[in-house]
Amino acid sequence: QVQLVESGGGLVQAGGSLRLSCAASKTSLYIDAMGWFRQVPGKQRELVAGIIRSGNTAYADSVKGRFTISRDNAKNTVYLQMNSLKPEDTAVYYCYADYSIQRYWGQGTQVTVSS
């Protein structure tokens, strides 16, 4: 199993920045992929960004050019740097990790962007 602990959410004004962190209980080199989804009430959870073991990344079109996903293998941690935040980025952000054909989830962290 993989436990994921998220941090870094909060309240920020539009145009501001936040950095989310997700620390994994397993060595990230053994994890196939990690990343972030987000969800607002009444809507499906959507992929924001992901990074696979090779280091390749993928982003939702809505965040390209504003968000950057990265990882620190020494700390087993993945980061999501969010810049130029918009009110529509407001959501609960969930970290995920794909390990041994299972997907594990963090507890979620609230990001609120005020206009």
Short mmCIF file of N, CA, C and O in Angstrom, two decimals:
data_model
loop_
_atom_site.label_atom_id
_atom_site.label_comp_id
_atom_site.label_asym_id
_atom_site.label_seq_id
_atom_site.Cartn_x
_atom_site.Cartn_y
_atom_site.Cartn_z
N GLN A 1 0.84 -1.21 0.00
CA GLN A 1 0.00 0.00 0.00
C GLN A 1 0.87 1.25 0.00
O GLN A 1 2.03 1.22 0.37
N VAL A 2 0.25 2.35 -0.42
CA VAL A 2 0.93 3.64 -0.46
C VAL A 2 0.08 4.65 0.28
O VAL A 2 -1.11 4.81 -0.02
N GLN A 3 0.66 5.31 1.25
CA GLN A 3 -0.03 6.42 1.91
C GLN A 3 0.49 7.73 1.32
O GLN A 3 1.69 7.88 1.06
N LEU A 4 -0.44 8.64 1.13
CA LEU A 4 -0.11 9.93 0.53
C LEU A 4 -0.55 11.04 1.48
O LEU A 4 -1.70 11.04 1.94
N VAL A 5 0.34 11.96 1.73
CA VAL A 5 0.03 13.09 2.61
C VAL A 5 0.22 14.38 1.83
O VAL A 5 1.32 14.66 1.35
N GLU A 6 -0.87 15.13 1.72
CA GLU A 6 -0.86 16.36 0.95
C GLU A 6 -0.73 17.57 1.86
O GLU A 6 -1.16 17.55 3.02
N SER A 7 -0.21 18.63 1.30
CA SER A 7 -0.15 19.90 2.02
C SER A 7 -0.05 21.03 1.01
O SER A 7 0.25 20.79 -0.17
N GLY A 8 -0.33 22.24 1.46
CA GLY A 8 -0.10 23.42 0.64
C GLY A 8 -1.33 24.12 0.12
O GLY A 8 -1.21 25.16 -0.53
N GLY A 9 -2.51 23.59 0.38
CA GLY A 9 -3.70 24.27 -0.09
C GLY A 9 -3.96 25.53 0.71
O GLY A 9 -3.27 25.82 1.69
N GLY A 10 -4.97 26.28 0.30
CA GLY A 10 -5.32 27.49 1.03
C GLY A 10 -6.12 28.46 0.20
O GLY A 10 -6.65 28.10 -0.86
N LEU A 11 -6.18 29.69 0.68
CA LEU A 11 -6.93 30.76 0.03
C LEU A 11 -5.93 31.74 -0.59
O LEU A 11 -4.97 32.16 0.06
N VAL A 12 -6.18 32.09 -1.84
CA VAL A 12 -5.30 33.01 -2.54
C VAL A 12 -6.13 33.88 -3.47
O VAL A 12 -7.21 33.45 -3.93
N GLN A 13 -5.66 35.06 -3.75
CA GLN A 13 -6.36 35.94 -4.69
C GLN A 13 -6.04 35.53 -6.11
O GLN A 13 -4.99 34.95 -6.40
N ALA A 14 -6.94 35.87 -7.00
CA ALA A 14 -6.72 35.59 -8.43
C ALA A 14 -5.40 36.23 -8.87
O ALA A 14 -5.07 37.35 -8.48
N GLY A 15 -4.66 35.45 -9.67
CA GLY A 15 -3.34 35.89 -10.10
C GLY A 15 -2.21 35.44 -9.21
O GLY A 15 -1.04 35.56 -9.58
N GLY A 16 -2.56 34.93 -8.05
CA GLY A 16 -1.55 34.48 -7.09
C GLY A 16 -1.06 33.08 -7.38
O GLY A 16 -1.42 32.46 -8.39
N SER A 17 -0.24 32.58 -6.45
CA SER A 17 0.39 31.27 -6.62
C SER A 17 0.25 30.44 -5.35
O SER A 17 0.18 30.98 -4.24
N LEU A 18 0.25 29.13 -5.54
CA LEU A 18 0.30 28.17 -4.45
C LEU A 18 1.13 26.99 -4.90
O LEU A 18 1.20 26.70 -6.11
N ARG A 19 1.73 26.28 -3.94
CA ARG A 19 2.43 25.05 -4.27
C ARG A 19 1.88 23.93 -3.39
O ARG A 19 1.91 24.02 -2.16
N LEU A 20 1.40 22.91 -4.05
CA LEU A 20 0.92 21.72 -3.35
C LEU A 20 2.04 20.69 -3.28
O LEU A 20 2.83 20.56 -4.22
N SER A 21 2.06 19.96 -2.17
CA SER A 21 3.03 18.88 -1.99
C SER A 21 2.31 17.59 -1.68
O SER A 21 1.25 17.60 -1.04
N CYS A 22 2.87 16.49 -2.13
CA CYS A 22 2.30 15.17 -1.86
C CYS A 22 3.45 14.22 -1.55
O CYS A 22 4.25 13.90 -2.44
N ALA A 23 3.52 13.79 -0.31
CA ALA A 23 4.59 12.90 0.13
C ALA A 23 4.07 11.48 0.16
O ALA A 23 3.03 11.20 0.76
N ALA A 24 4.82 10.57 -0.46
CA ALA A 24 4.43 9.17 -0.54
C ALA A 24 5.19 8.34 0.48
O ALA A 24 6.35 8.63 0.80
N SER A 25 4.53 7.28 0.96
CA SER A 25 5.16 6.41 1.96
C SER A 25 6.10 5.41 1.32
O SER A 25 6.85 4.73 2.02
N LYS A 26 6.04 5.27 -0.01
CA LYS A 26 6.92 4.36 -0.73
C LYS A 26 7.90 5.19 -1.56
O LYS A 26 7.60 6.31 -1.96
N THR A 27 9.05 4.59 -1.82
CA THR A 27 10.03 5.25 -2.68
C THR A 27 9.39 5.56 -4.02
O THR A 27 8.86 4.67 -4.68
N SER A 28 9.45 6.82 -4.41
CA SER A 28 8.75 7.23 -5.63
C SER A 28 9.28 6.56 -6.88
O SER A 28 8.59 6.47 -7.89
N LEU A 29 10.50 6.06 -6.83
CA LEU A 29 11.06 5.36 -7.99
C LEU A 29 10.29 4.08 -8.28
O LEU A 29 10.32 3.58 -9.40
N TYR A 30 9.61 3.53 -7.27
CA TYR A 30 8.85 2.30 -7.47
C TYR A 30 7.40 2.58 -7.86
O TYR A 30 6.65 1.66 -8.14
N ILE A 31 7.02 3.85 -7.88
CA ILE A 31 5.67 4.24 -8.21
C ILE A 31 5.59 4.56 -9.70
O ILE A 31 6.43 5.30 -10.21
N ASP A 32 4.59 4.00 -10.37
CA ASP A 32 4.51 4.15 -11.82
C ASP A 32 4.17 5.58 -12.23
O ASP A 32 4.70 6.10 -13.22
N ALA A 33 3.27 6.20 -11.49
CA ALA A 33 2.85 7.56 -11.84
C ALA A 33 2.29 8.24 -10.60
O ALA A 33 1.74 7.58 -9.71
N MET A 34 2.43 9.53 -10.56
CA MET A 34 1.81 10.35 -9.50
C MET A 34 1.26 11.61 -10.13
O MET A 34 1.68 12.00 -11.24
N GLY A 35 0.36 12.23 -9.43
CA GLY A 35 -0.17 13.47 -9.97
C GLY A 35 -1.31 14.00 -9.14
O GLY A 35 -1.47 13.62 -7.97
N TRP A 36 -2.11 14.83 -9.78
CA TRP A 36 -3.18 15.55 -9.09
C TRP A 36 -4.46 15.55 -9.92
O TRP A 36 -4.44 15.77 -11.13
N PHE A 37 -5.55 15.29 -9.23
CA PHE A 37 -6.89 15.51 -9.74
C PHE A 37 -7.50 16.64 -8.92
O PHE A 37 -6.99 16.99 -7.85
N ARG A 38 -8.58 17.19 -9.41
CA ARG A 38 -9.34 18.15 -8.62
C ARG A 38 -10.84 17.90 -8.82
O ARG A 38 -11.25 17.34 -9.83
N GLN A 39 -11.60 18.35 -7.83
CA GLN A 39 -13.04 18.12 -7.87
C GLN A 39 -13.77 19.27 -7.21
O GLN A 39 -13.38 19.74 -6.14
N VAL A 40 -14.85 19.70 -7.88
CA VAL A 40 -15.76 20.68 -7.29
C VAL A 40 -17.09 19.99 -7.05
O VAL A 40 -17.41 19.01 -7.73
N PRO A 41 -17.87 20.47 -6.10
CA PRO A 41 -19.15 19.81 -5.80
C PRO A 41 -20.04 19.70 -7.03
O PRO A 41 -20.18 20.66 -7.80
N GLY A 42 -20.59 18.52 -7.23
CA GLY A 42 -21.51 18.28 -8.33
C GLY A 42 -20.84 17.95 -9.65
O GLY A 42 -21.53 17.74 -10.64
N LYS A 43 -19.51 17.91 -9.66
CA LYS A 43 -18.80 17.59 -10.89
C LYS A 43 -17.87 16.41 -10.68
O LYS A 43 -17.49 16.08 -9.56
N GLN A 44 -17.50 15.78 -11.81
CA GLN A 44 -16.58 14.65 -11.73
C GLN A 44 -15.17 15.14 -11.41
O GLN A 44 -14.79 16.27 -11.73
N ARG A 45 -14.43 14.23 -10.80
CA ARG A 45 -13.02 14.53 -10.54
C ARG A 45 -12.29 14.59 -11.88
O ARG A 45 -12.50 13.74 -12.74
N GLU A 46 -11.44 15.60 -12.07
CA GLU A 46 -10.74 15.76 -13.33
C GLU A 46 -9.21 15.77 -13.10
O GLU A 46 -8.73 16.29 -12.10
N LEU A 47 -8.51 15.19 -14.08
CA LEU A 47 -7.05 15.18 -14.02
C LEU A 47 -6.50 16.58 -14.24
O LEU A 47 -6.90 17.26 -15.19
N VAL A 48 -5.60 16.99 -13.38
CA VAL A 48 -4.94 18.28 -13.52
C VAL A 48 -3.55 18.10 -14.14
O VAL A 48 -3.20 18.75 -15.11
N ALA A 49 -2.76 17.22 -13.54
CA ALA A 49 -1.39 17.00 -14.02
C ALA A 49 -0.90 15.67 -13.50
O ALA A 49 -1.30 15.22 -12.43
N GLY A 50 -0.02 15.04 -14.28
CA GLY A 50 0.56 13.78 -13.87
C GLY A 50 2.01 13.68 -14.33
O GLY A 50 2.41 14.34 -15.28
N ILE A 51 2.76 12.84 -13.61
CA ILE A 51 4.16 12.61 -13.97
C ILE A 51 4.43 11.12 -13.81
O ILE A 51 4.07 10.52 -12.80
N ILE A 52 5.04 10.53 -14.84
CA ILE A 52 5.32 9.10 -14.77
C ILE A 52 6.78 8.86 -14.38
O ILE A 52 7.56 9.81 -14.26
N ARG A 53 7.11 7.59 -14.20
CA ARG A 53 8.42 7.25 -13.67
C ARG A 53 9.56 7.82 -14.52
O ARG A 53 10.59 8.22 -14.00
N SER A 54 9.35 7.88 -15.84
CA SER A 54 10.39 8.38 -16.73
C SER A 54 10.60 9.89 -16.60
O SER A 54 11.59 10.43 -17.08
N GLY A 55 9.63 10.53 -15.96
CA GLY A 55 9.70 11.98 -15.81
C GLY A 55 8.81 12.73 -16.78
O GLY A 55 8.67 13.95 -16.66
N ASN A 56 8.21 12.01 -17.72
CA ASN A 56 7.29 12.67 -18.64
C ASN A 56 6.07 13.18 -17.88
O ASN A 56 5.60 12.56 -16.92
N THR A 57 5.56 14.31 -18.35
CA THR A 57 4.44 14.95 -17.67
C THR A 57 3.27 15.16 -18.63
O THR A 57 3.43 15.15 -19.85
N ALA A 58 2.11 15.36 -18.05
CA ALA A 58 0.91 15.65 -18.82
C ALA A 58 0.06 16.63 -18.01
O ALA A 58 0.05 16.57 -16.77
N TYR A 59 -0.65 17.50 -18.73
CA TYR A 59 -1.46 18.53 -18.09
C TYR A 59 -2.82 18.63 -18.75
O TYR A 59 -2.97 18.43 -19.95
N ALA A 60 -3.81 19.04 -17.96
CA ALA A 60 -5.09 19.42 -18.52
C ALA A 60 -4.89 20.70 -19.32
O ALA A 60 -4.07 21.55 -18.96
N ASP A 61 -5.66 20.83 -20.39
CA ASP A 61 -5.52 22.02 -21.24
C ASP A 61 -5.75 23.30 -20.43
O ASP A 61 -5.12 24.33 -20.68
N SER A 62 -6.64 23.23 -19.47
CA SER A 62 -7.02 24.42 -18.70
C SER A 62 -5.89 24.95 -17.81
O SER A 62 -5.97 26.09 -17.33
N VAL A 63 -4.86 24.13 -17.57
CA VAL A 63 -3.79 24.57 -16.67
C VAL A 63 -2.44 24.66 -17.36
O VAL A 63 -1.45 25.10 -16.74
N LYS A 64 -2.37 24.27 -18.62
CA LYS A 64 -1.09 24.33 -19.34
C LYS A 64 -0.55 25.75 -19.35
O LYS A 64 -1.28 26.71 -19.60
N GLY A 65 0.75 25.85 -19.08
CA GLY A 65 1.39 27.17 -19.05
C GLY A 65 1.26 27.87 -17.71
O GLY A 65 1.94 28.88 -17.49
N ARG A 66 0.42 27.35 -16.82
CA ARG A 66 0.24 27.97 -15.51
C ARG A 66 0.70 27.05 -14.37
O ARG A 66 1.22 27.53 -13.36
N PHE A 67 0.48 25.76 -14.53
CA PHE A 67 0.83 24.78 -13.49
C PHE A 67 2.04 23.97 -13.94
O PHE A 67 2.20 23.68 -15.13
N THR A 68 2.85 23.59 -12.98
CA THR A 68 4.00 22.74 -13.26
C THR A 68 4.09 21.64 -12.22
O THR A 68 4.08 21.93 -11.01
N ILE A 69 4.16 20.41 -12.69
CA ILE A 69 4.32 19.28 -11.79
C ILE A 69 5.78 18.85 -11.80
O ILE A 69 6.45 18.86 -12.84
N SER A 70 6.27 18.49 -10.62
CA SER A 70 7.66 18.05 -10.51
C SER A 70 7.76 17.05 -9.36
O SER A 70 6.81 16.90 -8.59
N ARG A 71 8.89 16.40 -9.26
CA ARG A 71 9.05 15.43 -8.18
C ARG A 71 10.47 15.47 -7.63
O ARG A 71 11.41 15.82 -8.34
N ASP A 72 10.57 15.12 -6.38
CA ASP A 72 11.86 15.00 -5.71
C ASP A 72 11.96 13.56 -5.22
O ASP A 72 11.34 13.20 -4.22
N ASN A 73 12.71 12.75 -5.95
CA ASN A 73 12.78 11.33 -5.61
C ASN A 73 13.42 11.10 -4.24
O ASN A 73 13.08 10.15 -3.54
N ALA A 74 14.33 11.96 -3.85
CA ALA A 74 14.98 11.80 -2.55
C ALA A 74 13.99 11.97 -1.40
O ALA A 74 14.16 11.38 -0.33
N LYS A 75 12.95 12.77 -1.63
CA LYS A 75 11.94 13.02 -0.60
C LYS A 75 10.64 12.27 -0.87
O LYS A 75 9.68 12.42 -0.12
N ASN A 76 10.60 11.48 -1.95
CA ASN A 76 9.38 10.75 -2.32
C ASN A 76 8.18 11.69 -2.40
O ASN A 76 7.08 11.36 -1.96
N THR A 77 8.42 12.85 -2.97
CA THR A 77 7.40 13.91 -2.97
C THR A 77 7.19 14.45 -4.37
O THR A 77 8.15 14.61 -5.13
N VAL A 78 5.93 14.71 -4.67
CA VAL A 78 5.55 15.36 -5.91
C VAL A 78 4.97 16.72 -5.57
O VAL A 78 4.26 16.87 -4.57
N TYR A 79 5.28 17.69 -6.41
CA TYR A 79 4.82 19.06 -6.20
C TYR A 79 3.97 19.52 -7.37
O TYR A 79 4.17 19.10 -8.51
N LEU A 80 3.04 20.41 -7.08
CA LEU A 80 2.28 21.08 -8.12
C LEU A 80 2.39 22.57 -7.87
O LEU A 80 1.80 23.09 -6.92
N GLN A 81 3.18 23.23 -8.70
CA GLN A 81 3.31 24.68 -8.61
C GLN A 81 2.22 25.29 -9.46
O GLN A 81 2.13 25.03 -10.66
N MET A 82 1.38 26.09 -8.81
CA MET A 82 0.23 26.69 -9.48
C MET A 82 0.41 28.20 -9.50
O MET A 82 0.43 28.84 -8.44
N ASN A 83 0.56 28.74 -10.69
CA ASN A 83 0.72 30.18 -10.88
C ASN A 83 -0.47 30.75 -11.64
O ASN A 83 -1.23 30.01 -12.27
N SER A 84 -0.60 32.06 -11.59
CA SER A 84 -1.68 32.76 -12.30
C SER A 84 -3.03 32.09 -12.01
O SER A 84 -3.82 31.83 -12.93
N LEU A 85 -3.29 31.85 -10.76
CA LEU A 85 -4.50 31.14 -10.38
C LEU A 85 -5.75 31.94 -10.72
O LEU A 85 -5.75 33.18 -10.66
N LYS A 86 -6.80 31.21 -11.08
CA LYS A 86 -8.07 31.79 -11.46
C LYS A 86 -9.16 31.27 -10.52
O LYS A 86 -9.02 30.18 -9.96
N PRO A 87 -10.25 32.01 -10.38
CA PRO A 87 -11.34 31.51 -9.53
C PRO A 87 -11.83 30.13 -9.94
O PRO A 87 -12.22 29.33 -9.08
N GLU A 88 -11.77 29.83 -11.22
CA GLU A 88 -12.23 28.50 -11.68
C GLU A 88 -11.28 27.38 -11.30
O GLU A 88 -11.58 26.20 -11.52
N ASP A 89 -10.12 27.70 -10.73
CA ASP A 89 -9.22 26.68 -10.20
C ASP A 89 -9.65 26.23 -8.80
O ASP A 89 -9.06 25.28 -8.25
N THR A 90 -10.62 26.91 -8.23
CA THR A 90 -11.10 26.55 -6.90
C THR A 90 -11.65 25.13 -6.91
O THR A 90 -12.51 24.79 -7.73
N ALA A 91 -11.14 24.30 -6.01
CA ALA A 91 -11.53 22.89 -5.96
C ALA A 91 -10.81 22.22 -4.80
O ALA A 91 -9.91 22.81 -4.19
N VAL A 92 -11.20 20.99 -4.54
CA VAL A 92 -10.40 20.13 -3.67
C VAL A 92 -9.43 19.38 -4.57
O VAL A 92 -9.84 18.75 -5.56
N TYR A 93 -8.17 19.44 -4.25
CA TYR A 93 -7.13 18.81 -5.05
C TYR A 93 -6.69 17.52 -4.36
O TYR A 93 -6.37 17.52 -3.18
N TYR A 94 -6.69 16.44 -5.14
CA TYR A 94 -6.35 15.12 -4.62
C TYR A 94 -5.08 14.62 -5.30
O TYR A 94 -5.00 14.58 -6.54
N CYS A 95 -4.14 14.21 -4.51
CA CYS A 95 -2.94 13.56 -5.03
C CYS A 95 -3.25 12.09 -5.28
O CYS A 95 -4.04 11.48 -4.54
N TYR A 96 -2.65 11.51 -6.31
CA TYR A 96 -2.80 10.08 -6.56
C TYR A 96 -1.44 9.46 -6.85
O TYR A 96 -0.50 10.14 -7.25
N ALA A 97 -1.38 8.15 -6.65
CA ALA A 97 -0.18 7.38 -6.99
C ALA A 97 -0.61 6.04 -7.55
O ALA A 97 -1.46 5.36 -6.96
N ASP A 98 -0.04 5.67 -8.67
CA ASP A 98 -0.29 4.37 -9.29
C ASP A 98 0.86 3.45 -8.94
O ASP A 98 2.01 3.68 -9.34
N TYR A 99 0.54 2.38 -8.20
CA TYR A 99 1.57 1.46 -7.72
C TYR A 99 1.00 0.05 -7.76
O TYR A 99 -0.08 -0.20 -7.21
N SER A 100 1.71 -0.83 -8.46
CA SER A 100 1.32 -2.23 -8.52
C SER A 100 -0.14 -2.37 -8.93
O SER A 100 -0.92 -3.04 -8.24
N ILE A 101 -0.49 -1.76 -10.04
CA ILE A 101 -1.81 -1.80 -10.70
C ILE A 101 -2.93 -1.26 -9.84
O ILE A 101 -4.10 -1.43 -10.17
N GLN A 102 -2.62 -0.57 -8.76
CA GLN A 102 -3.67 0.07 -7.96
C GLN A 102 -3.42 1.57 -7.91
O GLN A 102 -2.27 2.03 -8.00
N ARG A 103 -4.51 2.31 -7.76
CA ARG A 103 -4.41 3.75 -7.60
C ARG A 103 -4.74 4.11 -6.16
O ARG A 103 -5.78 3.69 -5.63
N TYR A 104 -3.85 4.88 -5.57
CA TYR A 104 -4.04 5.34 -4.21
C TYR A 104 -4.28 6.84 -4.21
O TYR A 104 -3.79 7.56 -5.10
N TRP A 105 -5.04 7.29 -3.20
CA TRP A 105 -5.43 8.70 -3.14
C TRP A 105 -5.04 9.32 -1.82
O TRP A 105 -5.04 8.66 -0.77
N GLY A 106 -4.72 10.63 -1.92
CA GLY A 106 -4.54 11.40 -0.71
C GLY A 106 -5.89 11.85 -0.16
O GLY A 106 -6.93 11.58 -0.74
N GLN A 107 -5.84 12.57 0.95
CA GLN A 107 -7.07 12.97 1.63
C GLN A 107 -7.71 14.20 1.01
O GLN A 107 -8.87 14.50 1.29
N GLY A 108 -6.99 14.89 0.16
CA GLY A 108 -7.50 16.08 -0.48
C GLY A 108 -7.11 17.35 0.26
O GLY A 108 -7.03 17.35 1.50
N THR A 109 -6.89 18.41 -0.50
CA THR A 109 -6.57 19.70 0.10
C THR A 109 -7.34 20.78 -0.67
O THR A 109 -7.39 20.77 -1.90
N GLN A 110 -7.95 21.68 0.06
CA GLN A 110 -8.80 22.71 -0.54
C GLN A 110 -7.95 23.85 -1.08
O GLN A 110 -7.08 24.38 -0.36
N VAL A 111 -8.25 24.23 -2.31
CA VAL A 111 -7.67 25.43 -2.92
C VAL A 111 -8.81 26.36 -3.27
O VAL A 111 -9.74 25.96 -3.99
N THR A 112 -8.76 27.57 -2.76
CA THR A 112 -9.80 28.56 -3.02
C THR A 112 -9.15 29.81 -3.59
O THR A 112 -8.24 30.37 -2.97
N VAL A 113 -9.63 30.21 -4.76
CA VAL A 113 -9.09 31.39 -5.43
C VAL A 113 -10.19 32.45 -5.47
O VAL A 113 -11.24 32.24 -6.07
N SER A 114 -9.95 33.57 -4.82
CA SER A 114 -10.95 34.64 -4.77
C SER A 114 -10.73 35.63 -5.91
O SER A 114 -9.60 35.86 -6.34
N SER A 115 -11.83 36.18 -6.38
CA SER A 115 -11.74 37.12 -7.51
C SER A 115 -11.54 38.54 -7.03
O SER A 115 -11.65 38.85 -5.86
#
